[in-house]
Amino acid sequence: MPARISTRTPARMSAVIGYAFYLLWAALHVQAGNAVARLGRAQHHSMIQARLYQDAWTLYFAAGLIAVFSVLAVVREWQSAYWLVLGIAFVTDVSFILFVLVPHYMPLWPGLQGPLAWAGGLLFTTAGLVMSPRRGR
């Protein structure tokens, strides 16, 4: 069994804070999925309703994956989760920024809550990865 990194190292603390930000990101995206599903229910049976439900599903799925990978990263010290959560959050939030926030279809606040949680997660998990003595394994 490999030696575990002390829970009090700066690298570990930074990673835990970062993954807490990603859990916040996941919670915000569940709320967003609920809002999109509510919007879909307001539509008549049509392609628009189907696409809204598909978007809600995508938000729920991304939030679920981020939450599971974040917990695994903390509990099992799974460093591959760094790239997985980064990729999922990147794909999800960059499209939101480009297609919703930039054209001003939503106000910047609360629209920036998800991207700010992503930025916090990225900042702290990157610091934790860089400071980790097991980096590269």
mmCIF file of C-alpha atoms in Angstrom:
data_model
loop_
_atom_site.group_PDB
_atom_site.id
_atom_site.type_symbol
_atom_site.label_atom_id
_atom_site.label_comp_id
_atom_site.label_asym_id
_atom_site.label_seq_id
_atom_site.Cartn_x
_atom_site.Cartn_y
_atom_site.Cartn_z
ATOM 1 C CA MET A 1 0.000 0.000 0.000
ATOM 2 C CA PRO A 2 1.566 3.332 -1.009
ATOM 3 C CA ALA A 3 2.351 5.875 1.672
ATOM 4 C CA ARG A 4 -0.377 8.480 2.021
ATOM 5 C CA ILE A 5 0.379 12.159 1.883
ATOM 6 C CA SER A 6 -0.245 13.867 5.194
ATOM 7 C CA THR A 7 -3.559 15.682 5.268
ATOM 8 C CA ARG A 8 -1.777 18.761 6.589
ATOM 9 C CA THR A 9 0.683 19.405 3.770
ATOM 10 C CA PRO A 10 0.185 22.623 1.805
ATOM 11 C CA ALA A 11 -0.238 20.593 -1.397
ATOM 12 C CA ARG A 12 -3.012 18.458 0.108
ATOM 13 C CA MET A 13 -4.787 21.451 1.665
ATOM 14 C CA SER A 14 -4.667 23.328 -1.623
ATOM 15 C CA ALA A 15 -6.055 20.337 -3.518
ATOM 16 C CA VAL A 16 -8.885 19.872 -1.013
ATOM 17 C CA ILE A 17 -9.827 23.562 -1.288
ATOM 18 C CA GLY A 18 -9.714 23.289 -5.078
ATOM 19 C CA TYR A 19 -11.961 20.250 -5.179
ATOM 20 C CA ALA A 20 -14.356 22.000 -2.784
ATOM 21 C CA PHE A 21 -14.610 24.752 -5.410
ATOM 22 C CA TYR A 22 -15.362 22.073 -8.018
ATOM 23 C CA LEU A 23 -18.101 20.668 -5.752
ATOM 24 C CA LEU A 24 -19.558 24.174 -5.592
ATOM 25 C CA TRP A 25 -19.338 24.258 -9.407
ATOM 26 C CA ALA A 26 -21.286 20.989 -9.522
ATOM 27 C CA ALA A 27 -24.003 22.307 -7.199
ATOM 28 C CA LEU A 28 -24.383 25.450 -9.313
ATOM 29 C CA HIS A 29 -24.729 23.337 -12.452
ATOM 30 C CA VAL A 30 -27.434 21.177 -10.880
ATOM 31 C CA GLN A 31 -29.320 24.427 -10.223
ATOM 32 C CA ALA A 32 -28.708 25.484 -13.830
ATOM 33 C CA GLY A 33 -29.956 22.098 -15.050
ATOM 34 C CA ASN A 34 -33.114 22.561 -12.980
ATOM 35 C CA ALA A 35 -33.681 26.002 -14.527
ATOM 36 C CA VAL A 36 -33.197 24.662 -18.050
ATOM 37 C CA ALA A 37 -35.536 21.712 -17.385
ATOM 38 C CA ARG A 38 -38.156 24.154 -16.043
ATOM 39 C CA LEU A 39 -37.800 26.175 -19.224
ATOM 40 C CA GLY A 40 -38.223 22.978 -21.239
ATOM 41 C CA ARG A 41 -41.424 22.070 -19.392
ATOM 42 C CA ALA A 42 -42.870 25.447 -20.403
ATOM 43 C CA GLN A 43 -42.511 24.513 -24.097
ATOM 44 C CA HIS A 44 -44.960 22.500 -26.173
ATOM 45 C CA HIS A 45 -43.759 19.117 -27.374
ATOM 46 C CA SER A 46 -41.272 20.219 -29.989
ATOM 47 C CA MET A 47 -37.647 20.119 -30.985
ATOM 48 C CA ILE A 48 -37.070 23.165 -28.745
ATOM 49 C CA GLN A 49 -38.359 21.266 -25.717
ATOM 50 C CA ALA A 50 -36.254 18.238 -26.622
ATOM 51 C CA ARG A 51 -33.095 20.333 -26.960
ATOM 52 C CA LEU A 52 -33.747 22.068 -23.644
ATOM 53 C CA TYR A 53 -34.143 18.693 -21.952
ATOM 54 C CA GLN A 54 -30.930 17.538 -23.628
ATOM 55 C CA ASP A 55 -29.136 20.638 -22.305
ATOM 56 C CA ALA A 56 -30.485 19.999 -18.803
ATOM 57 C CA TRP A 57 -29.297 16.388 -18.991
ATOM 58 C CA THR A 58 -25.833 17.548 -20.079
ATOM 59 C CA LEU A 59 -25.643 19.963 -17.127
ATOM 60 C CA TYR A 60 -26.727 17.244 -14.682
ATOM 61 C CA PHE A 61 -24.272 14.749 -16.151
ATOM 62 C CA ALA A 62 -21.337 17.189 -16.064
ATOM 63 C CA ALA A 63 -22.191 18.168 -12.477
ATOM 64 C CA GLY A 64 -22.394 14.515 -11.430
ATOM 65 C CA LEU A 65 -19.064 13.622 -13.018
ATOM 66 C CA ILE A 66 -17.322 16.623 -11.474
ATOM 67 C CA ALA A 67 -18.743 15.772 -8.038
ATOM 68 C CA VAL A 68 -17.738 12.094 -8.226
ATOM 69 C CA PHE A 69 -14.253 12.829 -9.584
ATOM 70 C CA SER A 70 -13.690 15.559 -6.975
ATOM 71 C CA VAL A 71 -14.584 13.216 -4.131
ATOM 72 C CA LEU A 72 -12.348 10.489 -5.593
ATOM 73 C CA ALA A 73 -9.518 12.985 -5.952
ATOM 74 C CA VAL A 74 -9.700 13.887 -2.270
ATOM 75 C CA VAL A 75 -10.491 10.493 -0.749
ATOM 76 C CA ARG A 76 -8.310 8.308 -2.966
ATOM 77 C CA GLU A 77 -5.744 10.975 -3.899
ATOM 78 C CA TRP A 78 -6.503 10.269 -7.549
ATOM 79 C CA GLN A 79 -4.378 12.771 -9.457
ATOM 80 C CA SER A 80 -5.888 11.898 -12.852
ATOM 81 C CA ALA A 81 -9.066 13.570 -11.627
ATOM 82 C CA TYR A 82 -7.265 16.897 -12.049
ATOM 83 C CA TRP A 83 -7.390 16.578 -15.846
ATOM 84 C CA LEU A 84 -10.867 15.067 -15.930
ATOM 85 C CA VAL A 85 -12.553 17.814 -13.907
ATOM 86 C CA LEU A 86 -10.576 20.488 -15.724
ATOM 87 C CA GLY A 87 -11.692 19.164 -19.122
ATOM 88 C CA ILE A 88 -15.350 18.738 -18.184
ATOM 89 C CA ALA A 89 -15.587 22.172 -16.550
ATOM 90 C CA PHE A 90 -13.725 23.778 -19.465
ATOM 91 C CA VAL A 91 -16.009 22.364 -22.139
ATOM 92 C CA THR A 92 -19.139 23.158 -20.138
ATOM 93 C CA ASP A 93 -18.268 26.694 -19.049
ATOM 94 C CA VAL A 94 -16.462 28.007 -22.141
ATOM 95 C CA SER A 95 -19.555 27.330 -24.253
ATOM 96 C CA PHE A 96 -21.720 29.031 -21.600
ATOM 97 C CA ILE A 97 -19.420 32.066 -21.561
ATOM 98 C CA LEU A 98 -19.308 32.326 -25.368
ATOM 99 C CA PHE A 99 -22.961 31.652 -26.158
ATOM 100 C CA VAL A 100 -24.786 33.056 -23.116
ATOM 101 C CA LEU A 101 -22.673 35.595 -21.226
ATOM 102 C CA VAL A 102 -20.867 37.328 -24.122
ATOM 103 C CA PRO A 103 -24.082 38.083 -26.064
ATOM 104 C CA HIS A 104 -25.645 39.310 -22.776
ATOM 105 C CA TYR A 105 -28.489 36.765 -22.704
ATOM 106 C CA MET A 106 -27.854 36.554 -18.959
ATOM 107 C CA PRO A 107 -26.499 39.176 -16.577
ATOM 108 C CA LEU A 108 -22.882 38.758 -15.508
ATOM 109 C CA TRP A 109 -24.094 38.126 -11.976
ATOM 110 C CA PRO A 110 -25.201 35.401 -11.288
ATOM 111 C CA GLY A 111 -23.813 34.161 -14.609
ATOM 112 C CA LEU A 112 -20.206 34.304 -13.479
ATOM 113 C CA GLN A 113 -20.762 32.122 -10.397
ATOM 114 C CA GLY A 114 -19.975 28.882 -12.247
ATOM 115 C CA PRO A 115 -16.907 30.197 -14.096
ATOM 116 C CA LEU A 116 -15.576 31.747 -10.856
ATOM 117 C CA ALA A 117 -16.014 28.420 -9.026
ATOM 118 C CA TRP A 118 -14.189 26.752 -11.931
ATOM 119 C CA ALA A 119 -11.377 29.335 -11.699
ATOM 120 C CA GLY A 120 -11.069 28.758 -7.950
ATOM 121 C CA GLY A 121 -10.971 25.011 -8.467
ATOM 122 C CA LEU A 122 -8.380 25.316 -11.219
ATOM 123 C CA LEU A 123 -6.196 27.675 -9.186
ATOM 124 C CA PHE A 124 -6.125 25.581 -6.007
ATOM 125 C CA THR A 125 -5.920 22.137 -7.635
ATOM 126 C CA THR A 126 -3.087 23.335 -9.882
ATOM 127 C CA ALA A 127 -1.224 24.691 -6.859
ATOM 128 C CA GLY A 128 -1.776 21.397 -5.068
ATOM 129 C CA LEU A 129 -0.549 19.403 -8.060
ATOM 130 C CA VAL A 130 2.539 21.559 -8.516
ATOM 131 C CA MET A 131 3.452 21.344 -4.815
ATOM 132 C CA SER A 132 2.736 17.603 -4.551
ATOM 133 C CA PRO A 133 5.748 15.401 -3.832
ATOM 134 C CA ARG A 134 4.106 12.604 -5.881
ATOM 135 C CA ARG A 135 3.762 14.765 -8.994
ATOM 136 C CA GLY A 136 4.243 12.825 -12.185
ATOM 137 C CA ARG A 137 3.101 9.461 -10.811
#
